[in-house]
């Protein structure tokens, strides 16, 4: 039985003051819910991690980072290591988000190093994979996913991948208001699980959690969560408001009840 996971990617939004306000609001509202044991993860910007960690003390809400660098320390101006994130209170790290691949030169090779660094520092990597609109229209979706997974997971064994989460995020659905239909998402999630079976084994493929990400909102989470291979959501825009993110968690909890 896979535990549902709903993560909020705050991207480059929220000052420290705003992040404290949002996390306090979420802590208060989510406490009132019967979350059915769902893992809820907040991923604020680096600057607000420590403060949000303080807010989340004595709550079961988890903290994640949006990226990391693979060295523990060194002359790498502007970077933040997995070790530093762990110290700041993180237990998760988003790795290979399409915005990092698109704007900051992230490749499968750097993603792979980051996953290894996360695992070595007790962080659960959320590996983001997904095709662009051009790739989907050219019928290359499955090839792109195979490339992201095969190369992103290079050198990782079964025990490693069992400590990870995969997020399928079609690039054309991120921040665009266009969500993949539940059927489109399920088709790809099923493909990813089958690929994991081929790369590892059936048991591993059945245990690994695969989230969907791309314009997830309170209005579409229930239908997505009803799909057999969708184990939660990675939420961008709708994670920036207490009401919408709480509603997403609430609706996901209703589906798994
Ligand atoms: C994301 O940032 O990973 C994301 C899916 O964003 P949005 O929900 O805004 O599409």
PDB file of C-alpha atoms and ligand atoms in Angstrom:
ATOM      1  CA  UNK A   1       0.000   0.000   0.000  1.00  0.00           C
ATOM      2  CA  UNK A   2       1.564   3.274  -1.103  1.00  0.00           C
ATOM      3  CA  UNK A   3       1.162   6.277   1.190  1.00  0.00           C
ATOM      4  CA  UNK A   4      -0.281   9.309  -0.589  1.00  0.00           C
ATOM      5  CA  UNK A   5       2.040  12.308  -0.792  1.00  0.00           C
ATOM      6  CA  UNK A   6       0.976  15.890  -1.512  1.00  0.00           C
ATOM      7  CA  UNK A   7       3.837  18.377  -1.826  1.00  0.00           C
ATOM      8  CA  UNK A   8       3.696  22.132  -2.333  1.00  0.00           C
ATOM      9  CA  UNK A   9       6.390  23.717  -4.479  1.00  0.00           C
ATOM     10  CA  UNK A  10       6.387  27.398  -3.561  1.00  0.00           C
ATOM     11  CA  UNK A  11       8.955  28.216  -6.283  1.00  0.00           C
ATOM     12  CA  UNK A  12      10.404  31.744  -5.934  1.00  0.00           C
ATOM     13  CA  UNK A  13       7.426  33.045  -3.985  1.00  0.00           C
ATOM     14  CA  UNK A  14       7.085  34.134  -0.348  1.00  0.00           C
ATOM     15  CA  UNK A  15       9.380  36.307   1.704  1.00  0.00           C
ATOM     16  CA  UNK A  16      10.345  34.916   5.104  1.00  0.00           C
ATOM     17  CA  UNK A  17       7.462  36.791   6.725  1.00  0.00           C
ATOM     18  CA  UNK A  18       4.963  35.510   4.148  1.00  0.00           C
ATOM     19  CA  UNK A  19       6.323  31.976   4.412  1.00  0.00           C
ATOM     20  CA  UNK A  20       5.840  31.967   8.189  1.00  0.00           C
ATOM     21  CA  UNK A  21       2.289  33.211   7.696  1.00  0.00           C
ATOM     22  CA  UNK A  22       1.458  30.580   5.067  1.00  0.00           C
ATOM     23  CA  UNK A  23       2.993  27.687   6.982  1.00  0.00           C
ATOM     24  CA  UNK A  24       1.239  28.761  10.200  1.00  0.00           C
ATOM     25  CA  UNK A  25      -2.071  28.887   8.334  1.00  0.00           C
ATOM     26  CA  UNK A  26      -1.508  25.455   6.794  1.00  0.00           C
ATOM     27  CA  UNK A  27      -0.454  23.973  10.113  1.00  0.00           C
ATOM     28  CA  UNK A  28      -3.643  25.264  11.722  1.00  0.00           C
ATOM     29  CA  UNK A  29      -6.003  24.124   8.941  1.00  0.00           C
ATOM     30  CA  UNK A  30      -4.373  20.782   8.197  1.00  0.00           C
ATOM     31  CA  UNK A  31      -4.401  19.909  11.913  1.00  0.00           C
ATOM     32  CA  UNK A  32      -8.218  20.040  11.808  1.00  0.00           C
ATOM     33  CA  UNK A  33      -8.390  17.558   8.921  1.00  0.00           C
ATOM     34  CA  UNK A  34      -8.451  13.816   9.009  1.00  0.00           C
ATOM     35  CA  UNK A  35      -5.554  13.520   6.561  1.00  0.00           C
ATOM     36  CA  UNK A  36      -5.743   9.718   6.431  1.00  0.00           C
ATOM     37  CA  UNK A  37      -2.000   9.564   7.033  1.00  0.00           C
ATOM     38  CA  UNK A  38      -1.150  11.528   3.879  1.00  0.00           C
ATOM     39  CA  UNK A  39       2.413  12.851   3.759  1.00  0.00           C
ATOM     40  CA  UNK A  40       2.182  16.623   3.313  1.00  0.00           C
ATOM     41  CA  UNK A  41       5.437  18.339   2.311  1.00  0.00           C
ATOM     42  CA  UNK A  42       6.079  22.087   2.031  1.00  0.00           C
ATOM     43  CA  UNK A  43       8.931  23.262  -0.194  1.00  0.00           C
ATOM     44  CA  UNK A  44       9.571  26.972   0.441  1.00  0.00           C
ATOM     45  CA  UNK A  45      12.497  28.930  -1.001  1.00  0.00           C
ATOM     46  CA  UNK A  46      15.899  28.352   0.661  1.00  0.00           C
ATOM     47  CA  UNK A  47      15.740  31.634   2.602  1.00  0.00           C
ATOM     48  CA  UNK A  48      12.607  30.582   4.489  1.00  0.00           C
ATOM     49  CA  UNK A  49      13.488  26.938   5.245  1.00  0.00           C
ATOM     50  CA  UNK A  50      14.707  27.399   8.813  1.00  0.00           C
ATOM     51  CA  UNK A  51      11.784  29.607   9.794  1.00  0.00           C
ATOM     52  CA  UNK A  52       9.231  27.252   8.248  1.00  0.00           C
ATOM     53  CA  UNK A  53      10.972  24.345  10.009  1.00  0.00           C
ATOM     54  CA  UNK A  54      10.392  26.176  13.318  1.00  0.00           C
ATOM     55  CA  UNK A  55       6.708  26.635  12.507  1.00  0.00           C
ATOM     56  CA  UNK A  56       6.354  22.941  11.660  1.00  0.00           C
ATOM     57  CA  UNK A  57       7.816  21.688  14.940  1.00  0.00           C
ATOM     58  CA  UNK A  58       5.168  19.533  16.646  1.00  0.00           C
ATOM     59  CA  UNK A  59       3.216  19.076  13.436  1.00  0.00           C
ATOM     60  CA  UNK A  60       3.354  16.135  11.054  1.00  0.00           C
ATOM     61  CA  UNK A  61       3.907  18.388   8.037  1.00  0.00           C
ATOM     62  CA  UNK A  62       7.245  17.722   6.379  1.00  0.00           C
ATOM     63  CA  UNK A  63       9.764  20.138   4.901  1.00  0.00           C
ATOM     64  CA  UNK A  64      11.472  19.950   1.521  1.00  0.00           C
ATOM     65  CA  UNK A  65      13.870  22.002  -0.573  1.00  0.00           C
ATOM     66  CA  UNK A  66      13.402  22.862  -4.249  1.00  0.00           C
ATOM     67  CA  UNK A  67      16.916  21.919  -5.353  1.00  0.00           C
ATOM     68  CA  UNK A  68      20.377  21.185  -3.961  1.00  0.00           C
ATOM     69  CA  UNK A  69      24.011  20.909  -4.959  1.00  0.00           C
ATOM     70  CA  UNK A  70      25.793  17.565  -4.808  1.00  0.00           C
ATOM     71  CA  UNK A  71      28.977  18.558  -2.952  1.00  0.00           C
ATOM     72  CA  UNK A  72      28.843  18.858   0.846  1.00  0.00           C
ATOM     73  CA  UNK A  73      30.784  22.123   0.845  1.00  0.00           C
ATOM     74  CA  UNK A  74      33.311  24.051  -1.229  1.00  0.00           C
ATOM     75  CA  UNK A  75      33.867  26.995  -3.545  1.00  0.00           C
ATOM     76  CA  UNK A  76      30.496  26.761  -5.301  1.00  0.00           C
ATOM     77  CA  UNK A  77      29.124  30.274  -5.075  1.00  0.00           C
ATOM     78  CA  UNK A  78      25.374  30.440  -4.781  1.00  0.00           C
ATOM     79  CA  UNK A  79      24.825  26.745  -4.155  1.00  0.00           C
ATOM     80  CA  UNK A  80      23.288  24.960  -1.163  1.00  0.00           C
ATOM     81  CA  UNK A  81      24.272  21.408  -0.215  1.00  0.00           C
ATOM     82  CA  UNK A  82      22.121  18.471   0.819  1.00  0.00           C
ATOM     83  CA  UNK A  83      23.946  18.463   4.141  1.00  0.00           C
ATOM     84  CA  UNK A  84      22.967  22.098   4.746  1.00  0.00           C
ATOM     85  CA  UNK A  85      19.359  21.363   3.848  1.00  0.00           C
ATOM     86  CA  UNK A  86      19.221  18.468   6.246  1.00  0.00           C
ATOM     87  CA  UNK A  87      20.529  20.744   9.006  1.00  0.00           C
ATOM     88  CA  UNK A  88      17.839  23.302   8.136  1.00  0.00           C
ATOM     89  CA  UNK A  89      15.176  20.654   8.817  1.00  0.00           C
ATOM     90  CA  UNK A  90      14.466  19.246   5.362  1.00  0.00           C
ATOM     91  CA  UNK A  91      13.617  15.606   4.808  1.00  0.00           C
ATOM     92  CA  UNK A  92      12.692  15.969   1.109  1.00  0.00           C
ATOM     93  CA  UNK A  93      14.245  17.668  -1.934  1.00  0.00           C
ATOM     94  CA  UNK A  94      12.710  18.300  -5.340  1.00  0.00           C
ATOM     95  CA  UNK A  95      15.279  17.362  -7.996  1.00  0.00           C
ATOM     96  CA  UNK A  96      15.199  17.955 -11.746  1.00  0.00           C
ATOM     97  CA  UNK A  97      12.147  20.215 -11.815  1.00  0.00           C
ATOM     98  CA  UNK A  98      11.439  21.207 -15.427  1.00  0.00           C
ATOM     99  CA  UNK A  99      12.075  24.874 -14.596  1.00  0.00           C
ATOM    100  CA  UNK A 100      15.597  23.918 -13.511  1.00  0.00           C
ATOM    101  CA  UNK A 101      16.060  21.817 -16.647  1.00  0.00           C
ATOM    102  CA  UNK A 102      14.673  24.623 -18.846  1.00  0.00           C
ATOM    103  CA  UNK A 103      16.242  27.751 -17.297  1.00  0.00           C
ATOM    104  CA  UNK A 104      19.287  26.566 -15.332  1.00  0.00           C
ATOM    105  CA  UNK A 105      20.890  23.889 -17.492  1.00  0.00           C
ATOM    106  CA  UNK A 106      19.897  20.909 -15.367  1.00  0.00           C
ATOM    107  CA  UNK A 107      20.682  17.640 -17.150  1.00  0.00           C
ATOM    108  CA  UNK A 108      20.105  13.989 -16.358  1.00  0.00           C
ATOM    109  CA  UNK A 109      23.749  13.815 -15.287  1.00  0.00           C
ATOM    110  CA  UNK A 110      23.398  16.624 -12.720  1.00  0.00           C
ATOM    111  CA  UNK A 111      20.039  15.232 -11.605  1.00  0.00           C
ATOM    112  CA  UNK A 112      21.729  11.892 -10.981  1.00  0.00           C
ATOM    113  CA  UNK A 113      24.458  13.464  -8.815  1.00  0.00           C
ATOM    114  CA  UNK A 114      21.868  15.430  -6.866  1.00  0.00           C
ATOM    115  CA  UNK A 115      19.767  12.329  -6.182  1.00  0.00           C
ATOM    116  CA  UNK A 116      22.839  10.526  -4.852  1.00  0.00           C
ATOM    117  CA  UNK A 117      23.738  13.493  -2.619  1.00  0.00           C
ATOM    118  CA  UNK A 118      20.169  13.682  -1.310  1.00  0.00           C
ATOM    119  CA  UNK A 119      20.122   9.983  -0.454  1.00  0.00           C
ATOM    120  CA  UNK A 120      23.527  10.211   1.223  1.00  0.00           C
ATOM    121  CA  UNK A 121      22.142  12.966   3.463  1.00  0.00           C
ATOM    122  CA  UNK A 122      18.869  11.305   4.463  1.00  0.00           C
ATOM    123  CA  UNK A 123      16.753  13.410   2.121  1.00  0.00           C
ATOM    124  CA  UNK A 124      13.986  11.833   0.052  1.00  0.00           C
ATOM    125  CA  UNK A 125      14.468  12.969  -3.556  1.00  0.00           C
ATOM    126  CA  UNK A 126      11.358  13.906  -5.505  1.00  0.00           C
ATOM    127  CA  UNK A 127      12.587  13.256  -9.039  1.00  0.00           C
ATOM    128  CA  UNK A 128      10.653  15.305 -11.600  1.00  0.00           C
ATOM    129  CA  UNK A 129      10.244  13.908 -15.096  1.00  0.00           C
ATOM    130  CA  UNK A 130       8.032  14.952 -17.987  1.00  0.00           C
ATOM    131  CA  UNK A 131       7.758  15.938 -21.610  1.00  0.00           C
ATOM    132  CA  UNK A 132       7.282  19.317 -23.290  1.00  0.00           C
ATOM    133  CA  UNK A 133       4.316  20.029 -25.546  1.00  0.00           C
ATOM    134  CA  UNK A 134       6.534  19.700 -28.611  1.00  0.00           C
ATOM    135  CA  UNK A 135       7.727  16.297 -27.431  1.00  0.00           C
ATOM    136  CA  UNK A 136       4.155  15.141 -26.713  1.00  0.00           C
ATOM    137  CA  UNK A 137       2.983  16.285 -30.134  1.00  0.00           C
ATOM    138  CA  UNK A 138       5.909  14.489 -31.749  1.00  0.00           C
ATOM    139  CA  UNK A 139       4.806  11.346 -29.838  1.00  0.00           C
ATOM    140  CA  UNK A 140       8.082  11.327 -27.895  1.00  0.00           C
ATOM    141  CA  UNK A 141       6.563  11.318 -24.396  1.00  0.00           C
ATOM    142  CA  UNK A 142       7.619   7.780 -23.520  1.00  0.00           C
ATOM    143  CA  UNK A 143      11.118   8.267 -24.984  1.00  0.00           C
ATOM    144  CA  UNK A 144      11.622  11.398 -22.867  1.00  0.00           C
ATOM    145  CA  UNK A 145      10.475   9.594 -19.739  1.00  0.00           C
ATOM    146  CA  UNK A 146      12.717   6.656 -20.462  1.00  0.00           C
ATOM    147  CA  UNK A 147      15.635   9.081 -20.908  1.00  0.00           C
ATOM    148  CA  UNK A 148      14.855  10.984 -17.679  1.00  0.00           C
ATOM    149  CA  UNK A 149      14.432   7.824 -15.633  1.00  0.00           C
ATOM    150  CA  UNK A 150      17.091   5.605 -17.142  1.00  0.00           C
ATOM    151  CA  UNK A 151      19.796   8.274 -16.933  1.00  0.00           C
ATOM    152  CA  UNK A 152      18.539  10.071 -13.842  1.00  0.00           C
ATOM    153  CA  UNK A 153      18.605   6.791 -11.895  1.00  0.00           C
ATOM    154  CA  UNK A 154      21.939   5.624 -13.283  1.00  0.00           C
ATOM    155  CA  UNK A 155      23.917   3.614 -10.724  1.00  0.00           C
ATOM    156  CA  UNK A 156      21.098   3.559  -8.170  1.00  0.00           C
ATOM    157  CA  UNK A 157      20.077   0.219  -6.756  1.00  0.00           C
ATOM    158  CA  UNK A 158      16.695  -1.041  -5.655  1.00  0.00           C
ATOM    159  CA  UNK A 159      17.175   0.114  -2.043  1.00  0.00           C
ATOM    160  CA  UNK A 160      18.000   3.627  -3.298  1.00  0.00           C
ATOM    161  CA  UNK A 161      14.954   3.994  -5.511  1.00  0.00           C
ATOM    162  CA  UNK A 162      12.689   2.680  -2.789  1.00  0.00           C
ATOM    163  CA  UNK A 163      13.689   5.802  -0.828  1.00  0.00           C
ATOM    164  CA  UNK A 164      12.581   8.100  -3.650  1.00  0.00           C
ATOM    165  CA  UNK A 165       9.426   9.645  -5.034  1.00  0.00           C
ATOM    166  CA  UNK A 166       8.881  10.239  -8.764  1.00  0.00           C
ATOM    167  CA  UNK A 167       6.822  13.224  -9.928  1.00  0.00           C
ATOM    168  CA  UNK A 168       5.385  13.081 -13.423  1.00  0.00           C
ATOM    169  CA  UNK A 169       5.053  16.689 -14.510  1.00  0.00           C
ATOM    170  CA  UNK A 170       4.166  17.281 -18.156  1.00  0.00           C
ATOM    171  CA  UNK A 171       5.883  20.594 -18.859  1.00  0.00           C
ATOM    172  CA  UNK A 172       2.897  21.805 -20.890  1.00  0.00           C
ATOM    173  CA  UNK A 173       0.701  21.524 -17.800  1.00  0.00           C
ATOM    174  CA  UNK A 174       2.933  23.397 -15.355  1.00  0.00           C
ATOM    175  CA  UNK A 175       1.604  26.830 -14.471  1.00  0.00           C
ATOM    176  CA  UNK A 176      -0.509  26.885 -17.637  1.00  0.00           C
ATOM    177  CA  UNK A 177      -3.890  25.963 -16.189  1.00  0.00           C
ATOM    178  CA  UNK A 178      -3.921  22.950 -18.560  1.00  0.00           C
ATOM    179  CA  UNK A 179      -4.037  19.723 -16.598  1.00  0.00           C
ATOM    180  CA  UNK A 180      -3.437  16.354 -18.146  1.00  0.00           C
ATOM    181  CA  UNK A 181      -6.743  14.489 -18.098  1.00  0.00           C
ATOM    182  CA  UNK A 182      -6.830  11.763 -15.433  1.00  0.00           C
ATOM    183  CA  UNK A 183      -6.618   9.213 -18.270  1.00  0.00           C
ATOM    184  CA  UNK A 184      -3.587  10.908 -19.869  1.00  0.00           C
ATOM    185  CA  UNK A 185      -1.856  11.088 -16.486  1.00  0.00           C
ATOM    186  CA  UNK A 186      -2.713   7.466 -15.654  1.00  0.00           C
ATOM    187  CA  UNK A 187      -1.351   6.275 -18.988  1.00  0.00           C
ATOM    188  CA  UNK A 188       2.012   7.870 -18.240  1.00  0.00           C
ATOM    189  CA  UNK A 189       2.079   6.839 -14.579  1.00  0.00           C
ATOM    190  CA  UNK A 190       1.405   3.268 -15.670  1.00  0.00           C
ATOM    191  CA  UNK A 191       4.236   3.544 -18.178  1.00  0.00           C
ATOM    192  CA  UNK A 192       6.623   4.881 -15.500  1.00  0.00           C
ATOM    193  CA  UNK A 193       5.715   2.056 -13.125  1.00  0.00           C
ATOM    194  CA  UNK A 194       6.288  -0.490 -15.850  1.00  0.00           C
ATOM    195  CA  UNK A 195       9.634   1.093 -16.692  1.00  0.00           C
ATOM    196  CA  UNK A 196      10.641   0.858 -13.020  1.00  0.00           C
ATOM    197  CA  UNK A 197       9.676  -2.804 -13.111  1.00  0.00           C
ATOM    198  CA  UNK A 198      11.976  -3.335 -16.070  1.00  0.00           C
ATOM    199  CA  UNK A 199      14.814  -1.308 -14.507  1.00  0.00           C
ATOM    200  CA  UNK A 200      14.422  -2.951 -11.072  1.00  0.00           C
ATOM    201  CA  UNK A 201      11.672  -5.445 -10.307  1.00  0.00           C
ATOM    202  CA  UNK A 202       7.937  -5.748  -9.766  1.00  0.00           C
ATOM    203  CA  UNK A 203       8.121  -5.278  -6.008  1.00  0.00           C
ATOM    204  CA  UNK A 204      10.083  -2.011  -6.362  1.00  0.00           C
ATOM    205  CA  UNK A 205       7.760  -0.709  -9.066  1.00  0.00           C
ATOM    206  CA  UNK A 206       4.722  -1.438  -6.916  1.00  0.00           C
ATOM    207  CA  UNK A 207       6.169   0.324  -3.872  1.00  0.00           C
ATOM    208  CA  UNK A 208       7.494   3.549  -5.376  1.00  0.00           C
ATOM    209  CA  UNK A 209       5.216   6.576  -5.132  1.00  0.00           C
ATOM    210  CA  UNK A 210       4.468   8.504  -8.321  1.00  0.00           C
ATOM    211  CA  UNK A 211       2.955  11.971  -7.946  1.00  0.00           C
ATOM    212  CA  UNK A 212       1.278  13.956 -10.691  1.00  0.00           C
ATOM    213  CA  UNK A 213       2.128  17.640 -11.115  1.00  0.00           C
ATOM    214  CA  UNK A 214       0.762  20.267 -13.498  1.00  0.00           C
ATOM    215  CA  UNK A 215      -1.971  22.763 -12.604  1.00  0.00           C
ATOM    216  CA  UNK A 216      -3.366  20.600  -9.806  1.00  0.00           C
ATOM    217  CA  UNK A 217      -6.256  22.403  -8.109  1.00  0.00           C
ATOM    218  CA  UNK A 218      -9.057  21.544  -5.681  1.00  0.00           C
ATOM    219  CA  UNK A 219     -11.293  21.064  -8.746  1.00  0.00           C
ATOM    220  CA  UNK A 220      -9.215  18.325 -10.394  1.00  0.00           C
ATOM    221  CA  UNK A 221      -7.419  16.510  -7.544  1.00  0.00           C
ATOM    222  CA  UNK A 222     -10.230  13.998  -6.851  1.00  0.00           C
ATOM    223  CA  UNK A 223     -10.384  12.663 -10.409  1.00  0.00           C
ATOM    224  CA  UNK A 224      -6.581  12.437 -10.582  1.00  0.00           C
ATOM    225  CA  UNK A 225      -6.385  10.626  -7.243  1.00  0.00           C
ATOM    226  CA  UNK A 226      -8.902   8.038  -8.414  1.00  0.00           C
ATOM    227  CA  UNK A 227      -6.404   6.713 -10.931  1.00  0.00           C
ATOM    228  CA  UNK A 228      -4.662   3.538  -9.743  1.00  0.00           C
ATOM    229  CA  UNK A 229      -1.078   4.685 -10.371  1.00  0.00           C
ATOM    230  CA  UNK A 230      -1.393   8.273  -9.102  1.00  0.00           C
ATOM    231  CA  UNK A 231      -0.135   8.431  -5.525  1.00  0.00           C
ATOM    232  CA  UNK A 232      -0.425  12.139  -4.868  1.00  0.00           C
ATOM    233  CA  UNK A 233       0.422  15.513  -6.317  1.00  0.00           C
ATOM    234  CA  UNK A 234       3.210  18.047  -6.635  1.00  0.00           C
ATOM    235  CA  UNK A 235       1.412  21.376  -6.502  1.00  0.00           C
ATOM    236  CA  UNK A 236       2.799  24.750  -7.580  1.00  0.00           C
ATOM    237  CA  UNK A 237       0.405  27.706  -7.840  1.00  0.00           C
ATOM    238  CA  UNK A 238      -2.351  26.241  -5.694  1.00  0.00           C
ATOM    239  CA  UNK A 239       0.097  25.558  -2.842  1.00  0.00           C
ATOM    240  CA  UNK A 240       0.567  29.288  -2.250  1.00  0.00           C
ATOM    241  CA  UNK A 241      -2.803  29.803  -0.548  1.00  0.00           C
ATOM    242  CA  UNK A 242      -3.965  28.142   2.666  1.00  0.00           C
ATOM    243  CA  UNK A 243      -7.476  27.504   1.335  1.00  0.00           C
ATOM    244  CA  UNK A 244      -6.549  25.885  -1.978  1.00  0.00           C
ATOM    245  CA  UNK A 245      -3.739  23.698  -0.633  1.00  0.00           C
ATOM    246  CA  UNK A 246      -5.813  22.554   2.353  1.00  0.00           C
ATOM    247  CA  UNK A 247      -8.677  21.757  -0.005  1.00  0.00           C
ATOM    248  CA  UNK A 248      -6.389  19.657  -2.198  1.00  0.00           C
ATOM    249  CA  UNK A 249      -5.211  17.636   0.814  1.00  0.00           C
ATOM    250  CA  UNK A 250      -8.802  17.291   2.052  1.00  0.00           C
ATOM    251  CA  UNK A 251     -10.080  16.041  -1.305  1.00  0.00           C
ATOM    252  CA  UNK A 252      -7.174  13.607  -1.684  1.00  0.00           C
ATOM    253  CA  UNK A 253      -7.954  12.260   1.810  1.00  0.00           C
ATOM    254  CA  UNK A 254     -11.598  11.749   0.828  1.00  0.00           C
ATOM    255  CA  UNK A 255     -10.587   9.642  -2.164  1.00  0.00           C
ATOM    256  CA  UNK A 256      -8.334   7.303  -0.194  1.00  0.00           C
ATOM    257  CA  UNK A 257     -10.752   6.944   2.740  1.00  0.00           C
TER     258      UNK A 257
HETATM  259  C1  LIG B   1       5.166  22.686 -10.129  1.00  0.00           C
HETATM  260  O1  LIG B   1       5.703  23.725  -9.830  1.00  0.00           O
HETATM  261  O2  LIG B   1       5.767  21.622  -9.981  1.00  0.00           O
HETATM  262  C2  LIG B   1       3.803  22.730 -10.664  1.00  0.00           C
HETATM  263  C3  LIG B   1       3.228  21.604 -11.000  1.00  0.00           C
HETATM  264  O3  LIG B   1       3.217  23.967 -10.796  1.00  0.00           O
HETATM  265  P1  LIG B   1       1.656  24.277 -11.071  1.00  0.00           P
HETATM  266  O4  LIG B   1       0.857  23.444 -10.080  1.00  0.00           O
HETATM  267  O5  LIG B   1       1.497  25.737 -10.818  1.00  0.00           O
HETATM  268  O6  LIG B   1       1.361  23.887 -12.465  1.00  0.00           O
END
